[in-house]
Every structure is written in C-alpha cells, then in structure tokens.
Amino acid sequence: MQAGTQSVLGVGDSAPALAATQETPSYSLQRSLNWTHAFWFAAGTPVLVLFSIGAVASAVGNISPLVWIVSMFIGFIQCFTYAEISGLFPNKSGGASVYGAIAWVRYGKVLGPISVWANWFSWSPVLAVGSGLAAGYVLQMLFPADAAIRTWSVTLVDLSFIKTGLLLRINSTFLLGLFLMLIVFAIQHRGVLKAAKVQMIVAVAVLMPLFLIGVVPLFTGDLHTDSFLPFVPFEHDASGQPIPGAWNMVGYTTFAAGLLLAAWSTYPFETAVCYVREFKNPGYDTVRALVYSGLLCILFYTIVPISFQGYLGLDGLLDPGIYDGTGVGRFMAQMVGAGPILANIIMTMLILSVCLVIMTAMAGSSRTLYQGAHDGWLPKYLSRLNSHGAPVAAMWTDLIFNAFLLMLSDYVFLIVLANTTYMIFVFLNLQAGWLHRMDRPNAPRPYRCPNWLLWVGGICGYLNLLIMGWGADFWGERALLTSLLITAGIIPIFLFRHYVTDRGRFPDWMQADLMEDGRMIKKRAGILPYVVLVTGGLTIYVGHLLATYQM
C-alpha cells in the first residue's frame, strides 16, 4: 500500500496492519440459499415470544401488549439499516454485527470485535434458554409437579453475589435440555441447506398453533377488555404483591424494563442477514429475507401478547409458572379450549416450535463466531469448517458454552444479561449505517436505505441505550454492571488473537474489506465516531439515573 494512506491502526497511520499471507481454509461456505431459506430460519424468531411473554406480563401488568408492539416496531425500523450494510459485503457471513464491525474497526481496533462479541453473546443463550424451556414443557407433560424427577437438584455454585438466589445447578431440566441441544447440533452438522429444509417443515407445522393461540380468543369471546384496565404499569405493595400503579417515574421504569426484556425476542429476526455469504443472489435476497421476516414477526408479536393478556387478566399473571415460562404452554392450551389430549398435542407443537428457534440460534450464532475468527477478531480455531461447509468448531463452542448456561437457575436473568449486551451491539450497528455512508459513498449497494430511515435508525440506537440503562437493574441489582463486564470480556480475547496469534496483523482477506480500488478507504468521519461513543455512554448513565423503583 502506498505511503500516506490510512489503515485500521488509526487516523493517519501509514502502514497497514494486515498479513500478506494466510492459509486458505480447506472448505468454504457454499452459495446454496435464497431468501426463502433465510426466511424460514428467521421464522423461528416469533417463537421467542414464548421465552419472555410471561416474565414481561407478570412484571409490567396490563400494558404488556403495548410493550411488545412498541418493541417490535423499533426492531422493524432498525432492520432497514442492517439490510444496507449487509449488502456492502456479499462475501461475508455472520450477521449484521460483522458488517457493522468493519465500519468501527478502522476507528479503533477493539471496537469491531466488541460489536461481534456483544451480538454473539446476546444470541447464543437462545440455545440454553430454549432448551431449558422445552425440557420444562416435556417434564410438565409427563410428570406431576411433585414427582422426584422434577424436584431433584444438585447445587454446584452459589452466584448470589450477582443476583439473589442465582445458582449453578444440575437437574432434570439441564439433562434433558442438553439432549435437545445435541439433536439440533446433529441436524446442522450436515450443512445449512439441509438444515433449512428441516427448518421449513418444522416452521410450517409449529407456527400455525401459535397463530391459532393468538386469534382463537378474539373469536370465542375469551379476550376480556377489563384485563387491560386500568392501562397502567404494575407497582408493588408493602408485601411485595403487584398492584396497578401509575404513569410516574416508577411506572416508566417498569415500562423500560419490559421493553428491555421484550427486545431480546422482537429484534432478532435480523438473523436473516447471517446468510448473505450463502445467498445465490445477495443483492436480491437480503432485503427480502429481512422485510418478510419482519412482517411475520409484527403479526405474531401483536396478536399473541394481546390474546395472552386478554385471556389471563391480573389473576392469571400472578401464577408462578407465568414468570419463569414453565406455565405459559399450559395457559396457551387453555386459551383455545383444549381438552387433555388436545392440550398435550399443543404442548408438543410448542416444544417443536422452541426447537425451531434453537436451530435458528445455532445457525446464526455459530456463523457469527466463524466470521469473527476468519477476520482475525476471535480465536482462530473457530474458523474451521467441516466437509459440508458447516462451521463445526463454532457450533461445538456454542454447544459447550450453552451447556454451562443451561445450569443457571434463573433463565429470565440470563435473558436480561444477553439483551443488555445486545443493546450495545444494536447501537454500534445502527451507527455503522451512516459511518459506511460517509466512508464508502460510492460503494455498490444492492439495497439503499432511505436517508430519513437511516437517521431514524441511528436515533433508535440511542433509545436502546437509554432503555438498557433505565431498565436493566429492574431485573437484578447488578444486571447492568454484569452485562458491561461481559461485553468487556472480548478485550483480552481479541488482544491475544491479534497480538499473540497474528503478531499484530489482520488476515489479508480482511484487507479487501477495508480497501477500494487498491487503496485503503479514507476515513472521512473525523471525530464523529468518538463523539457518538461518548454520548452513547452518557445515555446509558442518564438512563441509570432515571431508574426509580418501588421499595
């Protein structure tokens, strides 16, 4: 590269920090998909409503449908920015975080890996939470509540210093959930196209019952309007019992906490862009996969929460099985007037639907690890593929990591940790939209997001950080701090990969992403990226100051 050009080292650096040679992987991801395949992978995301609909409803009360609808539309607005930046890199896999990270890495080496890491940590725990939820449904179907197989537990570590009552334990849920994860791994081990075909068959079978659960109460008269009144957030009385509150600072904090938890379910249909590297026609397929996946999610995240809230009412929300999710399936079977046999059929379909979203999570999160390793940000072994083109090393890492998470005693708290890190990724990625516009004004864009929508997406990034700071500690006294520490965990991992494994040089194929016409792309944003980072941190702090709790 000519002297005087800029590299990823920083503003004004004249020497590239890029390796001249790297080994070429034995296998590569295969261009075998179209947008419908990605759509069916993303079709698993509406099932995420099962993961946290109970926790959101029991925490915020009658306003829970509003939480879901607002959260879903925020996620839909954001996806148009993701569609543009993913189209800039048709040869990359791993999802929106990888494309956004390329914008940030030029303004600070560690900023790119932070984006990828935060996205992976937020998405990967779907495996653990989903496997635990499905296992709980199975045990509930087969055994009474007081059966020994459902009550035994061996405590390994007390984690009360993070959150009161949090444990690492082994029980039947862990063992059965681990078995389900192994089944998903075996399916995806043979490549993404075969997995997509399985995904389509399962999606058609399981989304219909979830759709019926949403619409049947609307026609049977089981949706009671008084279940939404008074339309205010929950507060808690002196004994800790939830009661109707008010739209004051306590109520707004509760609303923010609900938005934080719901976003983990409503935003992730952006997983459809994980497969750009495997699309036959990336420019055509990417935006269609995102938009149609988003419309599907809007449908489900509107009708299901409304019917759920309208059917349950206040008394139903106070059922212990609603918060932890174990009773959600049973109540949903009741919503369609199911008898014992039909209820078991519906529960079986819900179990399959959770397995569907587990497949979605393993496919997307493993490709995020793969691409991060391939680009020199994560440990090198994660870039290994098998003969079917599946990122097998990343899949094994996902499996082992989630086996550990599956031992946690509070899956709602795990969702909060995952989604708090997710908000950091979302913020960085939405700002990457205008960063790429400034630095790559002439780059081909198969899809170009309207200017006003790009800027609205950037504002949504700040809104997400505000929600993060405002609502995180509602779910646990150290949730925000723990999430920030988890996000910072990538720093030593990246430093080891970059300075020890790669001796301070990025792989040569990453150089192509940072160059245009044989020259390093000029950094045109000046100090704006650093201003954005500082104001983003201040936004989190302001949100934390605004948090007001009912004592």
Coordinates of C-alpha atoms in Angstrom, one line a residue:
M1 CA 0.0 0.0 0.0
Q2 CA 1.3 3.5 -0.8
A3 CA 2.7 5.7 1.9
G4 CA 0.3 8.2 3.3
T5 CA -2.9 6.1 3.1
Q6 CA -4.8 5.1 6.2
S7 CA -5.1 1.8 7.8
V8 CA -7.1 0.2 10.6
L9 CA -4.3 1.3 13.1
G10 CA -5.8 4.7 13.5
V11 CA -6.1 8.1 11.9
G12 CA -3.1 9.0 9.9
D13 CA -1.3 5.6 10.2
S14 CA 0.7 4.9 7.1
A15 CA 1.4 1.2 7.4
P16 CA -1.2 -1.5 7.1
A17 CA -1.6 -3.9 10.0
L18 CA -2.5 -6.7 7.7
A19 CA -0.9 -10.0 6.9
A20 CA 0.4 -10.6 3.5
T21 CA -0.4 -14.3 3.5
Q22 CA -2.7 -16.6 5.4
E23 CA -3.7 -20.1 5.0
T24 CA -6.8 -20.7 2.9
P25 CA -9.4 -22.8 4.7
S26 CA -9.9 -26.3 3.3
Y27 CA -13.6 -25.7 2.9
S28 CA -15.8 -22.6 2.3
L29 CA -19.4 -21.6 3.0
Q30 CA -21.5 -22.6 -0.1
R31 CA -23.8 -20.3 -2.1
S32 CA -26.8 -22.6 -1.9
L33 CA -29.6 -20.4 -0.3
N34 CA -32.2 -17.9 -1.5
W35 CA -34.2 -15.5 0.6
T36 CA -36.9 -18.1 1.4
H37 CA -34.4 -20.3 3.1
A38 CA -33.2 -17.4 5.3
F39 CA -36.9 -16.5 5.9
W40 CA -37.6 -20.0 7.3
F41 CA -34.5 -19.8 9.5
A42 CA -35.8 -16.4 10.8
A43 CA -39.3 -17.8 11.1
G44 CA -38.2 -19.3 14.4
T45 CA -37.9 -15.9 16.0
P46 CA -41.7 -15.4 16.6
V47 CA -41.4 -18.4 18.9
L48 CA -39.2 -16.3 21.1
V49 CA -42.4 -14.8 22.4
L50 CA -42.8 -18.0 24.5
F51 CA -39.5 -17.3 26.2
S52 CA -40.4 -14.0 27.9
I53 CA -44.1 -13.3 27.4
G54 CA -44.8 -14.5 30.9
A55 CA -42.0 -12.5 32.5
V56 CA -42.9 -9.3 30.7
A57 CA -46.6 -9.7 31.6
S58 CA -46.0 -10.5 35.2
A59 CA -43.6 -7.6 35.6
V60 CA -45.4 -4.8 33.7
G61 CA -49.0 -5.9 34.0
N62 CA -51.8 -4.7 31.8
I63 CA -49.6 -2.7 29.5
S64 CA -47.7 -5.8 28.3
P65 CA -49.2 -5.7 24.7
L66 CA -48.1 -2.1 24.4
V67 CA -44.5 -3.2 25.3
W68 CA -44.5 -5.9 22.6
I69 CA -45.9 -3.7 19.9
V70 CA -43.6 -0.8 20.6
S71 CA -40.6 -3.1 20.8
M72 CA -41.5 -4.9 17.5
F73 CA -41.8 -1.6 15.5
I74 CA -38.4 -0.4 16.9
G75 CA -36.9 -3.6 15.7
F76 CA -38.5 -3.4 12.3
I77 CA -37.2 0.2 11.7
Q78 CA -33.7 -0.9 12.5
C79 CA -33.7 -3.8 10.0
F80 CA -33.5 -1.4 7.0
T81 CA -30.1 -0.2 8.2
Y82 CA -29.0 -3.8 8.6
A83 CA -30.1 -4.6 5.0
E84 CA -28.0 -1.8 3.5
I85 CA -24.8 -2.5 5.4
S86 CA -25.1 -6.3 4.8
G87 CA -25.4 -5.7 1.1
L88 CA -22.0 -4.0 1.1
F89 CA -20.2 -7.3 1.9
P90 CA -21.8 -10.1 -0.2
N91 CA -18.9 -12.4 0.6
K92 CA -19.2 -12.4 4.3
S93 CA -21.2 -14.4 6.7
G94 CA -22.1 -14.0 10.4
G95 CA -24.8 -11.4 10.5
A96 CA -25.3 -7.7 10.9
S97 CA -22.6 -7.3 13.6
V98 CA -19.9 -8.4 11.2
Y99 CA -20.8 -5.8 8.6
G100 CA -21.1 -3.0 11.2
A101 CA -17.8 -4.0 12.9
I102 CA -16.0 -3.3 9.6
A103 CA -17.1 0.4 9.9
W104 CA -15.9 0.6 13.5
V105 CA -12.6 -1.3 13.4
R106 CA -11.0 1.5 11.4
Y107 CA -11.6 3.9 14.2
G108 CA -10.4 1.6 17.0
K109 CA -9.2 -2.0 16.6
V110 CA -11.2 -3.3 19.6
L111 CA -14.5 -1.6 18.5
G112 CA -15.1 -4.1 15.7
P113 CA -14.7 -7.2 18.0
I114 CA -16.9 -5.6 20.7
S115 CA -19.8 -5.4 18.2
V116 CA -19.4 -9.0 17.1
W117 CA -18.9 -10.3 20.6
A118 CA -21.9 -8.4 22.0
N119 CA -24.1 -9.8 19.2
W120 CA -22.9 -13.4 19.7
F121 CA -23.3 -13.3 23.5
S122 CA -26.9 -12.0 23.2
W123 CA -27.9 -14.5 20.5
S124 CA -26.1 -17.7 21.7
P125 CA -28.0 -18.1 25.0
V126 CA -31.2 -18.8 23.0
L127 CA -29.8 -22.3 22.9
A128 CA -29.7 -22.6 26.7
V129 CA -33.0 -20.8 27.4
G130 CA -34.8 -22.5 24.7
S131 CA -33.5 -26.0 25.6
G132 CA -34.4 -25.4 29.2
L133 CA -37.9 -24.2 28.3
A134 CA -38.6 -27.1 26.0
A135 CA -37.3 -29.5 28.6
G136 CA -39.6 -27.9 31.2
Y137 CA -42.6 -28.4 28.9
V138 CA -41.7 -32.1 28.4
L139 CA -41.3 -32.8 32.1
Q140 CA -44.6 -31.0 32.8
M141 CA -46.4 -33.1 30.2
L142 CA -45.0 -36.4 31.6
F143 CA -44.8 -36.0 35.3
P144 CA -46.8 -34.3 38.1
A145 CA -45.3 -31.3 39.9
D146 CA -44.2 -33.2 43.0
A147 CA -42.5 -36.1 41.1
A148 CA -39.0 -36.7 42.2
I149 CA -37.7 -36.3 38.6
R150 CA -38.9 -32.7 38.6
T151 CA -37.8 -31.7 42.1
W152 CA -34.3 -33.1 42.5
S153 CA -31.4 -30.7 42.0
V154 CA -27.7 -30.6 42.9
T155 CA -26.3 -27.1 43.5
L156 CA -22.8 -26.6 42.2
V157 CA -22.1 -22.9 42.8
D158 CA -24.0 -20.1 44.6
L159 CA -24.0 -16.9 42.5
S160 CA -25.9 -14.8 44.9
F161 CA -23.2 -12.1 44.7
I162 CA -24.5 -11.4 41.1
K163 CA -28.3 -11.8 41.9
T164 CA -30.0 -13.0 45.0
G165 CA -30.9 -16.7 44.6
L166 CA -28.9 -17.3 41.4
L167 CA -27.3 -20.8 41.3
L168 CA -25.5 -23.1 39.0
R169 CA -27.2 -26.5 39.4
I170 CA -27.8 -29.8 37.7
N171 CA -31.3 -31.2 37.5
S172 CA -33.6 -33.0 35.0
T173 CA -34.2 -29.8 33.0
F174 CA -30.4 -29.5 32.5
L175 CA -30.0 -33.1 31.3
L176 CA -33.0 -33.1 29.0
G177 CA -32.1 -29.7 27.6
L178 CA -28.6 -30.8 26.9
F179 CA -30.0 -33.8 24.9
L180 CA -32.2 -31.4 22.8
M181 CA -29.2 -29.2 22.0
L182 CA -27.3 -32.3 20.8
I183 CA -30.1 -33.2 18.5
V184 CA -30.0 -29.7 17.0
F185 CA -26.3 -29.9 16.6
A186 CA -26.6 -33.2 14.7
I187 CA -29.1 -31.7 12.3
Q188 CA -27.0 -28.6 11.5
H189 CA -23.7 -30.6 11.3
R190 CA -24.6 -31.6 7.8
G191 CA -24.8 -28.1 6.4
V192 CA -27.1 -25.1 6.2
L193 CA -29.1 -26.1 3.2
K194 CA -30.2 -29.4 4.7
A195 CA -30.9 -27.7 8.0
A196 CA -33.0 -25.0 6.1
K197 CA -35.2 -27.8 4.6
V198 CA -35.8 -29.3 8.1
Q199 CA -36.5 -25.8 9.4
M200 CA -39.1 -25.1 6.8
I201 CA -41.0 -28.3 7.5
V202 CA -41.0 -27.7 11.3
A203 CA -41.8 -24.0 10.9
V204 CA -45.0 -24.7 8.9
A205 CA -46.1 -27.3 11.5
V206 CA -45.5 -25.2 14.6
L207 CA -46.3 -21.6 13.7
M208 CA -49.9 -22.5 12.9
P209 CA -50.7 -23.5 16.5
L210 CA -49.1 -20.3 17.8
F211 CA -51.1 -18.3 15.3
L212 CA -54.3 -20.1 16.4
I213 CA -53.5 -19.3 20.0
G214 CA -53.4 -15.6 19.0
V215 CA -56.6 -15.5 17.0
V216 CA -59.0 -18.0 18.6
P217 CA -59.7 -15.9 21.8
L218 CA -60.6 -13.0 19.5
F219 CA -63.5 -15.0 18.1
T220 CA -64.5 -17.0 21.1
G221 CA -65.1 -14.1 23.4
D222 CA -62.4 -15.2 25.8
L223 CA -60.5 -11.9 25.4
H224 CA -61.8 -9.7 28.2
T225 CA -61.3 -5.9 27.8
D226 CA -61.2 -5.5 31.6
S227 CA -58.0 -7.4 31.6
F228 CA -56.3 -4.3 30.1
L229 CA -57.8 -1.9 32.7
P230 CA -56.5 0.2 34.3
F231 CA -54.0 0.6 31.5
V232 CA -51.0 1.4 33.8
P233 CA -47.8 -0.5 34.8
F234 CA -47.6 -2.7 37.8
E235 CA -46.3 -1.4 41.1
H236 CA -45.8 -3.5 44.3
D237 CA -47.4 -3.0 47.7
A238 CA -45.7 -3.3 51.1
S239 CA -45.9 -7.1 51.0
G240 CA -44.4 -7.3 47.5
Q241 CA -47.6 -8.1 45.6
P242 CA -48.1 -6.4 42.3
I243 CA -50.9 -3.8 42.1
P244 CA -52.0 -1.3 39.4
G245 CA -49.6 1.6 39.5
A246 CA -49.4 4.9 37.6
W247 CA -47.6 6.6 34.7
N248 CA -45.0 8.1 37.0
M249 CA -41.2 7.5 37.2
V250 CA -41.8 4.1 38.8
G251 CA -44.2 3.2 36.0
Y252 CA -41.8 4.5 33.3
T253 CA -39.0 2.4 34.8
T254 CA -41.2 -0.7 34.7
F255 CA -42.1 0.1 31.1
A256 CA -38.4 0.5 30.2
A257 CA -37.7 -2.9 31.9
G258 CA -40.4 -4.5 29.8
L259 CA -39.0 -3.0 26.6
L260 CA -35.5 -4.3 27.5
L261 CA -36.7 -7.9 28.0
A262 CA -39.0 -7.9 25.0
A263 CA -36.3 -6.6 22.6
W264 CA -34.5 -9.9 23.0
S265 CA -37.5 -11.6 21.3
T266 CA -38.6 -8.9 18.9
Y267 CA -35.3 -7.7 17.4
P268 CA -33.6 -10.9 16.4
F269 CA -35.3 -11.5 13.1
E270 CA -32.2 -9.6 11.8
T271 CA -30.7 -13.1 11.9
A272 CA -31.9 -13.4 8.3
V273 CA -28.7 -11.5 7.2
C274 CA -26.5 -14.1 8.7
Y275 CA -26.6 -16.0 5.4
V276 CA -25.6 -13.3 2.9
R277 CA -22.4 -15.2 2.2
E278 CA -24.5 -18.2 1.3
F279 CA -27.2 -16.5 -0.8
K280 CA -27.2 -17.3 -4.5
N281 CA -28.1 -13.6 -5.3
P282 CA -27.2 -11.5 -2.2
G283 CA -28.4 -8.2 -3.6
Y284 CA -31.9 -9.6 -4.3
D285 CA -32.3 -11.9 -1.4
T286 CA -31.0 -9.9 1.6
V287 CA -33.7 -7.2 1.9
R288 CA -36.5 -9.6 1.0
A289 CA -35.4 -12.0 3.8
L290 CA -35.4 -9.2 6.3
V291 CA -38.6 -7.4 5.3
Y292 CA -40.7 -10.6 5.1
S293 CA -39.3 -11.9 8.3
G294 CA -40.1 -8.6 10.0
L295 CA -43.7 -8.6 8.7
L296 CA -44.1 -12.1 10.1
C297 CA -42.8 -11.1 13.5
I298 CA -45.1 -8.0 13.6
L299 CA -48.1 -10.3 13.1
F300 CA -47.2 -12.7 15.9
Y301 CA -45.9 -10.1 18.3
T302 CA -49.1 -8.2 18.1
I303 CA -51.8 -10.9 18.2
V304 CA -50.2 -13.3 20.7
P305 CA -49.5 -10.8 23.5
I306 CA -52.9 -9.2 23.1
S307 CA -54.7 -12.5 23.4
F308 CA -52.4 -13.7 26.2
Q309 CA -53.1 -10.6 28.3
G310 CA -56.8 -10.5 27.5
Y311 CA -57.3 -14.2 28.4
L312 CA -55.2 -14.2 31.6
G313 CA -56.1 -11.0 33.3
L314 CA -54.4 -9.9 36.6
D315 CA -55.1 -13.2 38.4
G316 CA -53.5 -15.3 35.7
L317 CA -50.4 -13.1 35.6
L318 CA -49.7 -13.9 39.2
D319 CA -49.5 -17.6 38.5
P320 CA -45.9 -18.7 39.5
G321 CA -45.5 -20.5 36.2
I322 CA -46.0 -17.3 34.2
Y323 CA -42.8 -15.5 35.2
D324 CA -40.4 -18.4 34.6
G325 CA -42.2 -19.6 31.5
T326 CA -43.0 -23.1 32.6
G327 CA -46.7 -22.4 32.8
V328 CA -47.0 -20.5 29.5
G329 CA -47.7 -23.6 27.4
R330 CA -50.4 -24.8 29.7
F331 CA -52.2 -21.5 29.7
M332 CA -51.9 -21.3 25.9
A333 CA -53.6 -24.7 25.6
Q334 CA -56.4 -23.4 27.7
M335 CA -56.8 -20.3 25.5
V336 CA -58.1 -22.5 22.6
G337 CA -60.3 -24.6 24.9
A338 CA -58.2 -27.7 24.6
G339 CA -59.1 -30.9 26.5
P340 CA -56.4 -33.1 28.0
I341 CA -55.5 -34.8 24.7
L342 CA -55.5 -31.7 22.5
A343 CA -53.6 -29.8 25.3
N344 CA -50.8 -32.4 25.0
I345 CA -50.8 -32.1 21.2
I346 CA -50.5 -28.3 21.5
M347 CA -47.8 -28.6 24.1
T348 CA -45.9 -31.0 21.8
M349 CA -46.2 -28.4 19.0
L350 CA -44.9 -25.7 21.3
I351 CA -41.9 -27.9 22.2
L352 CA -41.2 -28.3 18.5
S353 CA -41.5 -24.6 18.0
V354 CA -38.9 -23.9 20.7
C355 CA -36.6 -26.4 18.9
L356 CA -37.2 -24.4 15.8
V357 CA -35.8 -21.3 17.4
I358 CA -32.9 -23.2 18.9
M359 CA -32.0 -24.2 15.3
T360 CA -32.2 -20.6 14.3
A361 CA -29.9 -19.5 17.1
M362 CA -27.3 -22.2 16.5
A363 CA -27.2 -21.4 12.8
G364 CA -26.8 -17.7 13.3
S365 CA -24.6 -17.5 16.3
S366 CA -22.1 -20.1 15.0
R367 CA -21.7 -18.1 11.8
T368 CA -21.0 -15.0 13.8
L369 CA -18.2 -16.8 15.6
Y370 CA -16.9 -18.3 12.4
Q371 CA -16.7 -14.9 10.6
G372 CA -15.3 -13.2 13.6
A373 CA -12.5 -15.7 13.7
H374 CA -12.0 -15.6 10.0
D375 CA -11.5 -11.9 10.2
G376 CA -9.0 -12.1 13.0
W377 CA -11.1 -10.9 15.9
L378 CA -11.9 -14.2 17.7
P379 CA -9.8 -17.3 18.4
K380 CA -8.5 -18.8 15.2
Y381 CA -9.9 -22.3 15.7
L382 CA -13.5 -21.0 15.3
S383 CA -12.9 -20.6 11.6
R384 CA -12.7 -24.3 10.9
L385 CA -15.4 -25.8 8.7
N386 CA -16.4 -29.4 8.0
S387 CA -16.8 -31.0 4.6
H388 CA -20.4 -29.9 4.5
G389 CA -19.4 -26.2 4.8
A390 CA -20.8 -26.0 8.4
P391 CA -18.8 -24.0 11.0
V392 CA -18.3 -27.0 13.2
A393 CA -15.8 -25.6 15.6
A394 CA -18.0 -22.6 16.3
M395 CA -21.0 -24.9 16.7
W396 CA -19.1 -27.0 19.3
T397 CA -18.1 -23.8 21.1
D398 CA -21.8 -22.7 21.2
L399 CA -22.8 -26.1 22.5
I400 CA -20.3 -26.2 25.4
F401 CA -20.9 -22.6 26.3
N402 CA -24.7 -23.1 26.5
A403 CA -24.3 -26.3 28.4
F404 CA -22.8 -24.1 31.1
L405 CA -25.6 -21.5 30.8
L406 CA -28.2 -24.3 31.0
M407 CA -27.2 -24.9 34.6
L408 CA -28.3 -21.4 35.7
S409 CA -31.3 -21.4 37.9
D410 CA -32.9 -18.1 36.5
Y411 CA -33.3 -18.0 32.8
V412 CA -35.1 -14.7 32.9
F413 CA -32.0 -13.1 34.4
L414 CA -29.9 -14.8 31.7
I415 CA -32.2 -13.2 29.0
V416 CA -31.7 -9.8 30.7
L417 CA -27.9 -10.2 30.6
A418 CA -28.0 -11.3 27.0
N419 CA -30.2 -8.4 25.9
T420 CA -28.3 -5.8 27.7
T421 CA -25.2 -6.7 25.8
Y422 CA -27.4 -6.9 22.7
M423 CA -28.3 -3.3 23.0
I424 CA -24.6 -2.4 22.8
F425 CA -24.3 -4.3 19.5
V426 CA -27.5 -2.7 18.2
F427 CA -26.2 0.8 19.0
L428 CA -22.9 0.2 17.2
N429 CA -24.5 -1.4 14.3
L430 CA -27.1 1.3 13.7
Q431 CA -24.4 4.0 13.8
A432 CA -22.4 1.9 11.3
G433 CA -25.0 2.7 8.7
W434 CA -24.1 6.4 8.4
L435 CA -20.4 5.6 9.0
H436 CA -20.4 3.4 5.9
R437 CA -22.2 6.1 4.0
M438 CA -19.5 8.6 4.9
D439 CA -16.5 6.3 4.3
R440 CA -17.9 4.4 1.3
P441 CA -20.1 6.9 -0.5
N442 CA -19.6 5.3 -3.9
A443 CA -19.6 1.6 -2.9
P444 CA -22.3 -0.5 -4.7
R445 CA -25.3 -1.0 -2.5
P446 CA -27.8 -3.7 -3.7
Y447 CA -30.2 -2.0 -1.3
R448 CA -30.0 1.6 -0.2
C449 CA -32.0 2.6 2.9
P450 CA -33.9 5.9 2.6
N451 CA -31.9 8.7 4.2
W452 CA -34.6 9.6 6.7
L453 CA -35.0 5.9 7.8
L454 CA -31.2 5.6 8.2
W455 CA -31.2 8.5 10.6
V456 CA -34.2 7.3 12.5
G457 CA -32.4 4.0 12.9
G458 CA -29.4 5.9 14.4
I459 CA -31.8 7.6 16.9
C460 CA -33.2 4.2 17.8
G461 CA -29.6 3.2 18.7
Y462 CA -29.6 5.9 21.4
L463 CA -33.1 4.9 22.5
N464 CA -31.9 1.3 23.0
L465 CA -29.1 2.5 25.2
L466 CA -31.5 4.6 27.3
I467 CA -33.7 1.6 27.7
M468 CA -30.7 -0.5 28.7
G469 CA -29.6 1.9 31.4
W470 CA -33.1 2.5 32.6
G471 CA -34.5 -1.0 32.8
A472 CA -31.6 -3.4 33.4
D473 CA -31.4 -3.3 37.2
F474 CA -35.1 -3.8 37.5
W475 CA -34.4 -7.5 36.9
G476 CA -31.5 -7.8 39.2
E477 CA -29.4 -5.5 41.3
R478 CA -26.2 -6.0 39.3
A479 CA -27.6 -6.8 35.9
L480 CA -26.2 -3.7 34.2
L481 CA -22.7 -4.0 35.7
T482 CA -22.5 -7.7 34.9
S483 CA -23.5 -7.1 31.3
L484 CA -20.9 -4.4 30.9
L485 CA -18.2 -6.7 32.3
I486 CA -19.3 -9.4 29.9
T487 CA -19.0 -7.0 27.0
A488 CA -15.5 -6.0 28.1
G489 CA -14.6 -9.7 28.2
I490 CA -13.8 -9.6 24.5
I491 CA -10.8 -7.2 25.0
P492 CA -8.3 -9.8 26.4
I493 CA -9.6 -12.4 23.9
F494 CA -9.0 -10.1 20.9
L495 CA -5.7 -8.8 22.2
F496 CA -4.4 -12.4 22.5
R497 CA -5.6 -13.3 19.0
H498 CA -4.3 -10.1 17.3
Y499 CA -1.0 -9.6 19.1
V500 CA 0.0 -13.1 20.1
T501 CA -1.6 -15.4 17.4
D502 CA -1.4 -13.0 14.5
R503 CA 1.5 -10.9 15.7
G504 CA -0.3 -7.6 15.3
R505 CA -1.6 -8.2 11.8
F506 CA -5.1 -8.8 10.4
P507 CA -5.7 -11.6 7.8
D508 CA -5.1 -10.5 4.2
W509 CA -8.7 -11.2 3.2
M510 CA -9.9 -8.6 5.7
Q511 CA -7.7 -6.0 3.9
A512 CA -10.0 -6.3 0.9
D513 CA -12.9 -5.1 3.1
L514 CA -11.0 -2.0 4.0
M515 CA -9.8 -1.1 0.6
E516 CA -11.3 0.3 -2.6
D517 CA -9.6 0.4 -6.0
G518 CA -6.5 -1.0 -4.4
R519 CA -6.2 1.8 -1.8
M520 CA -7.2 1.9 1.9
I521 CA -10.5 3.7 2.2
K522 CA -10.2 7.2 3.5
K523 CA -11.6 7.8 7.0
R524 CA -14.0 10.7 6.5
A525 CA -15.9 10.7 9.7
G526 CA -13.3 12.6 11.8
I527 CA -14.1 12.7 15.4
L528 CA -17.8 11.9 15.0
P529 CA -17.4 8.2 15.9
Y530 CA -15.7 9.1 19.2
V531 CA -18.4 11.7 19.9
V532 CA -21.0 9.0 19.3
L533 CA -19.3 6.6 21.7
V534 CA -19.0 9.2 24.5
T535 CA -22.7 10.3 24.1
G536 CA -23.7 6.7 24.0
G537 CA -22.1 6.0 27.3
L538 CA -23.7 9.1 28.7
T539 CA -27.1 7.9 27.5
I540 CA -26.7 4.7 29.5
Y541 CA -25.7 6.7 32.6
V542 CA -28.7 9.0 32.2
G543 CA -31.0 6.0 31.9
H544 CA -29.5 4.5 35.0
L545 CA -30.1 7.8 36.9
L546 CA -33.7 7.9 35.7
A547 CA -34.5 4.4 37.1
T548 CA -36.9 4.6 40.0
Y549 CA -38.1 1.5 41.9
Q550 CA -40.9 0.8 44.3
M551 CA -39.3 -0.1 47.6

